[in-house]
Short mmCIF file of C-alpha atoms in Angstrom, two decimals:
data_model
loop_
_atom_site.label_atom_id
_atom_site.label_comp_id
_atom_site.label_asym_id
_atom_site.label_seq_id
_atom_site.Cartn_x
_atom_site.Cartn_y
_atom_site.Cartn_z
CA MET A 66 -9.73 -73.57 -28.98
CA MET A 67 -7.84 -72.16 -25.94
CA GLU A 68 -6.73 -69.23 -28.09
CA GLU A 69 -10.25 -68.32 -28.77
CA LEU A 70 -10.99 -68.51 -25.00
CA ASP A 71 -8.23 -66.22 -24.06
CA LEU A 72 -9.67 -63.74 -26.65
CA LEU A 73 -13.08 -64.04 -25.14
CA LYS A 74 -11.74 -63.40 -21.63
CA LYS A 75 -9.98 -60.34 -22.68
CA ASP A 76 -12.85 -58.93 -24.63
CA TRP A 77 -15.04 -59.55 -21.50
CA LYS A 78 -12.69 -57.70 -19.38
CA ARG A 79 -12.45 -54.77 -21.56
CA ASN A 80 -16.29 -54.58 -21.76
CA GLU A 81 -16.56 -55.01 -17.88
CA HIS A 82 -14.25 -51.99 -17.42
CA SER A 83 -16.18 -49.99 -20.07
CA TYR A 84 -19.54 -50.74 -18.15
CA GLN A 85 -18.06 -49.86 -14.88
CA GLN A 86 -16.94 -46.48 -16.22
CA ILE A 87 -20.46 -45.69 -17.62
CA SER A 88 -22.01 -46.68 -14.37
CA GLU A 89 -19.81 -44.41 -12.57
CA MET A 90 -20.58 -41.65 -14.64
CA ASP A 91 -24.26 -42.03 -14.39
CA ILE A 92 -23.76 -42.05 -10.61
CA TYR A 93 -21.72 -38.89 -10.87
CA LYS A 94 -24.44 -37.24 -12.95
CA MET A 95 -27.20 -38.03 -10.58
CA LEU A 96 -25.06 -36.89 -7.44
CA HIS A 97 -24.14 -33.67 -9.31
CA LYS A 98 -27.83 -33.11 -10.13
CA LYS A 99 -28.89 -33.89 -6.50
CA SER A 100 -26.26 -31.70 -4.85
CA SER A 101 -26.98 -28.76 -7.26
CA SER A 102 -30.57 -28.97 -6.24
CA ILE A 103 -29.91 -29.13 -2.64
CA VAL A 104 -27.73 -26.12 -2.72
CA LYS A 105 -30.29 -24.15 -4.54
CA LEU A 106 -32.91 -24.98 -2.03
CA ILE A 107 -30.54 -23.73 0.76
CA LEU A 108 -30.21 -20.44 -1.27
CA ILE A 109 -34.02 -20.14 -1.81
CA ILE A 110 -34.76 -20.81 2.03
CA SER A 111 -32.26 -18.24 3.05
CA ILE A 112 -34.07 -15.75 0.71
CA LEU A 113 -37.42 -16.57 2.00
CA GLU A 114 -36.02 -16.29 5.58
CA VAL A 115 -34.91 -12.82 4.94
CA VAL A 116 -38.30 -11.73 3.23
CA LEU A 117 -40.00 -13.34 6.25
CA TRP A 118 -38.19 -11.29 8.79
CA THR A 119 -38.44 -8.04 6.80
CA SER A 120 -42.33 -8.70 6.44
CA ILE A 121 -42.44 -9.07 10.27
CA GLY A 122 -40.42 -6.09 10.94
CA LEU A 123 -42.78 -3.88 8.88
CA PHE A 124 -45.57 -4.68 11.44
CA PHE A 125 -43.75 -3.16 14.33
CA ASN A 126 -42.91 0.33 14.57
CA THR A 127 -40.14 0.60 17.20
CA ASP A 128 -39.40 4.22 16.39
CA GLU A 129 -42.63 5.35 17.85
CA TYR A 130 -41.88 3.20 21.07
CA TYR A 131 -38.66 5.13 21.58
CA LYS A 132 -40.21 8.36 20.93
CA LYS A 133 -42.64 7.77 23.41
CA MET A 134 -40.05 6.81 26.01
CA HIS A 135 -38.06 9.80 24.95
CA THR A 136 -35.12 7.83 23.85
CA GLU A 137 -34.94 8.64 20.22
CA TYR A 138 -31.11 8.68 20.59
CA LEU A 139 -31.43 4.85 20.22
CA ILE A 140 -33.10 4.97 16.80
CA PRO A 141 -29.90 5.48 14.71
CA PHE A 142 -28.12 2.66 16.66
CA PHE A 143 -30.83 0.09 15.78
CA LYS A 144 -31.09 1.38 12.14
CA TYR A 145 -27.19 0.76 11.96
CA LEU A 146 -27.39 -2.65 13.59
CA THR A 147 -30.40 -3.60 11.12
CA VAL A 148 -28.36 -2.49 8.10
CA PHE A 149 -25.23 -4.35 9.38
CA ASN A 150 -27.32 -7.51 10.03
CA TYR A 151 -28.63 -7.24 6.37
CA ALA A 152 -25.27 -6.69 4.99
CA ILE A 153 -23.87 -9.91 6.63
CA VAL A 154 -26.95 -11.96 5.50
CA ALA A 155 -26.70 -10.67 2.06
CA VAL A 156 -22.96 -11.89 1.84
CA PHE A 157 -23.92 -15.15 3.13
CA ILE A 158 -26.82 -15.40 0.18
CA TYR A 159 -24.10 -14.23 -2.31
CA LEU A 160 -21.87 -17.01 -1.05
CA PHE A 161 -24.69 -19.51 -1.26
CA TYR A 162 -25.46 -18.32 -4.85
CA ARG A 163 -21.82 -18.53 -5.74
CA ASN A 164 -21.56 -22.14 -4.39
CA TYR A 165 -24.60 -23.12 -6.42
CA ARG A 166 -23.15 -21.70 -9.58
CA ASN A 167 -19.78 -23.48 -8.85
CA ILE A 168 -21.55 -26.94 -7.98
CA SER A 169 -23.71 -26.40 -11.23
CA THR A 170 -20.99 -25.96 -13.54
CA THR A 171 -18.38 -28.19 -12.14
CA THR A 172 -17.36 -31.41 -14.22
CA SER A 173 -14.74 -32.55 -11.83
CA THR A 174 -15.47 -35.17 -9.14
CA LYS A 175 -12.97 -33.69 -6.77
CA GLN A 176 -14.04 -30.06 -7.49
CA LEU A 177 -17.77 -31.05 -6.66
CA MET A 178 -16.58 -32.76 -3.39
CA LYS A 179 -14.67 -29.40 -2.54
CA ASP A 180 -17.72 -27.42 -3.21
CA ILE A 181 -19.97 -29.48 -1.03
CA LEU A 182 -17.71 -29.29 1.86
CA LYS A 183 -17.37 -25.52 1.26
CA THR A 184 -21.30 -25.21 1.08
CA ARG A 185 -21.79 -27.19 4.55
CA LYS A 186 -19.23 -24.98 6.30
CA MET A 187 -20.83 -21.81 5.05
CA VAL A 188 -24.30 -22.82 6.08
CA THR A 189 -22.79 -23.83 9.39
CA TYR A 190 -21.30 -20.33 9.81
CA TYR A 191 -24.62 -18.97 8.61
CA VAL A 192 -26.96 -20.70 11.25
CA TRP A 193 -24.39 -19.91 13.98
CA TYR A 194 -24.21 -16.02 12.96
CA ASN A 195 -28.21 -16.11 13.05
CA LEU A 196 -28.33 -17.87 16.38
CA GLY A 197 -25.62 -15.31 17.83
CA MET A 198 -27.76 -12.32 16.50
CA ILE A 199 -30.86 -13.70 18.24
CA VAL A 200 -29.04 -14.05 21.50
CA VAL A 201 -27.61 -10.27 21.13
CA SER A 202 -30.86 -8.90 20.25
CA SER A 203 -32.76 -10.65 23.03
CA ILE A 204 -30.16 -9.46 25.67
CA ILE A 205 -30.35 -5.64 24.30
CA GLY A 206 -34.06 -5.87 24.22
CA PHE A 207 -34.29 -6.90 27.92
CA THR A 208 -31.46 -4.39 28.82
CA LEU A 209 -33.30 -1.73 27.26
CA ALA A 210 -36.77 -2.80 29.04
CA PHE A 211 -35.11 -2.33 32.23
CA SER A 212 -33.33 0.83 31.62
CA ILE A 213 -35.86 2.94 29.67
CA ASN A 214 -39.23 1.64 30.89
CA PRO A 215 -40.04 3.30 34.21
CA GLN A 216 -42.41 0.73 35.16
CA MET A 217 -39.08 -1.57 35.60
CA SER A 218 -37.82 0.75 38.35
CA GLN A 219 -39.73 -1.13 41.07
CA VAL A 220 -38.19 -4.28 39.79
CA THR A 221 -34.58 -3.04 39.71
CA ASN A 222 -34.91 -1.72 43.44
CA ASN A 223 -35.98 -4.87 44.92
CA SER A 224 -33.17 -7.42 44.41
CA LYS A 225 -35.13 -10.54 44.87
CA ILE A 226 -37.65 -9.52 42.21
CA PHE A 227 -34.89 -8.42 40.02
CA ALA A 228 -33.16 -11.84 40.57
CA ILE A 229 -36.15 -13.66 39.54
CA THR A 230 -36.92 -11.56 36.56
CA VAL A 231 -33.25 -11.93 35.24
CA CYS A 232 -33.70 -15.78 35.72
CA VAL A 233 -37.00 -15.68 33.72
CA MET A 234 -35.12 -13.65 31.05
CA VAL A 235 -32.34 -16.26 30.73
CA VAL A 236 -34.82 -19.05 30.44
CA PHE A 237 -36.70 -17.38 27.84
CA ILE A 238 -33.64 -16.44 25.78
CA VAL A 239 -32.48 -20.11 25.96
CA LEU A 240 -36.06 -21.26 25.02
CA PHE A 241 -36.25 -18.75 22.14
CA VAL A 242 -32.92 -19.70 20.81
CA GLY A 243 -33.76 -23.32 21.30
CA VAL A 244 -36.68 -23.07 19.06
CA PHE A 245 -34.61 -21.27 16.37
CA TRP A 246 -31.80 -23.91 16.78
CA LEU A 247 -34.49 -26.73 16.19
CA PHE A 248 -35.77 -24.92 13.16
CA TYR A 249 -32.48 -24.45 11.61
CA ARG A 250 -31.51 -28.23 12.48
CA LEU A 251 -34.70 -29.39 10.88
CA ILE A 252 -34.35 -27.41 7.76
CA TYR A 253 -30.72 -26.83 7.07
CA GLY A 254 -29.61 -29.85 9.00
CA THR A 255 -31.65 -32.20 6.94
CA LEU A 256 -30.40 -30.44 3.72
CA LEU A 257 -26.72 -30.73 4.95
CA ARG A 258 -27.00 -34.22 5.85
CA ARG A 259 -28.31 -35.02 2.24
CA LEU A 260 -25.37 -33.29 0.79
CA PHE A 261 -22.93 -34.94 2.86
CA LYS A 262 -24.47 -38.14 1.97
CA ASN A 263 -23.76 -37.19 -1.77
CA TYR A 264 -20.22 -36.38 -0.67
CA ASN A 265 -19.47 -39.89 0.80
CA GLU A 266 -20.94 -41.52 -2.45
CA LEU A 267 -18.55 -39.37 -4.58
CA LYS A 268 -15.88 -40.21 -2.39
CA LYS A 269 -16.39 -43.98 -3.26
CA ILE A 270 -16.27 -42.90 -6.96
CA ASP A 271 -13.13 -41.20 -6.62
CA LEU A 272 -11.26 -44.07 -4.89
#
């Protein structure tokens, strides 16, 4: 009787281990699918963002404004800046796509965790780059408004009015950047938090 009981205990322990392995595999598959979907969504949003800004840019013909102000020499500068910006964004989109492919095809828990961390870091860099470009573009825009617009000469000649105008400009830039920061935090931040939650769950499995 004792021998039969010992055999039952051993069999139960073997089955328990098997059930645990199956459960962990199911959890991994679920987390793998969720992580892949999140990175795919990040890729789609970044592409839509480029499409949106491109569409908005088509409605504003800045070349005509510079010609009107007799500052045609600025047109090539802004064209090069636009090309540079699109090139950098294209690199980020390619990296998002590559991360999506890596996460979709990986079969290793450790590799999936590494790809998740890599994606989080890449998205963070992308957000900070965009915010930086918004700041630079705003500063360039206000600087040109002072330097090429004849109506601004009265402002620059009056130190008090000039100081107030600069303060208003700084506040505007801060608010403008703040709005975009909230947008990125809401969209990308939410996705990154979900992705990191998956990472923590995978970490438990990998222990």
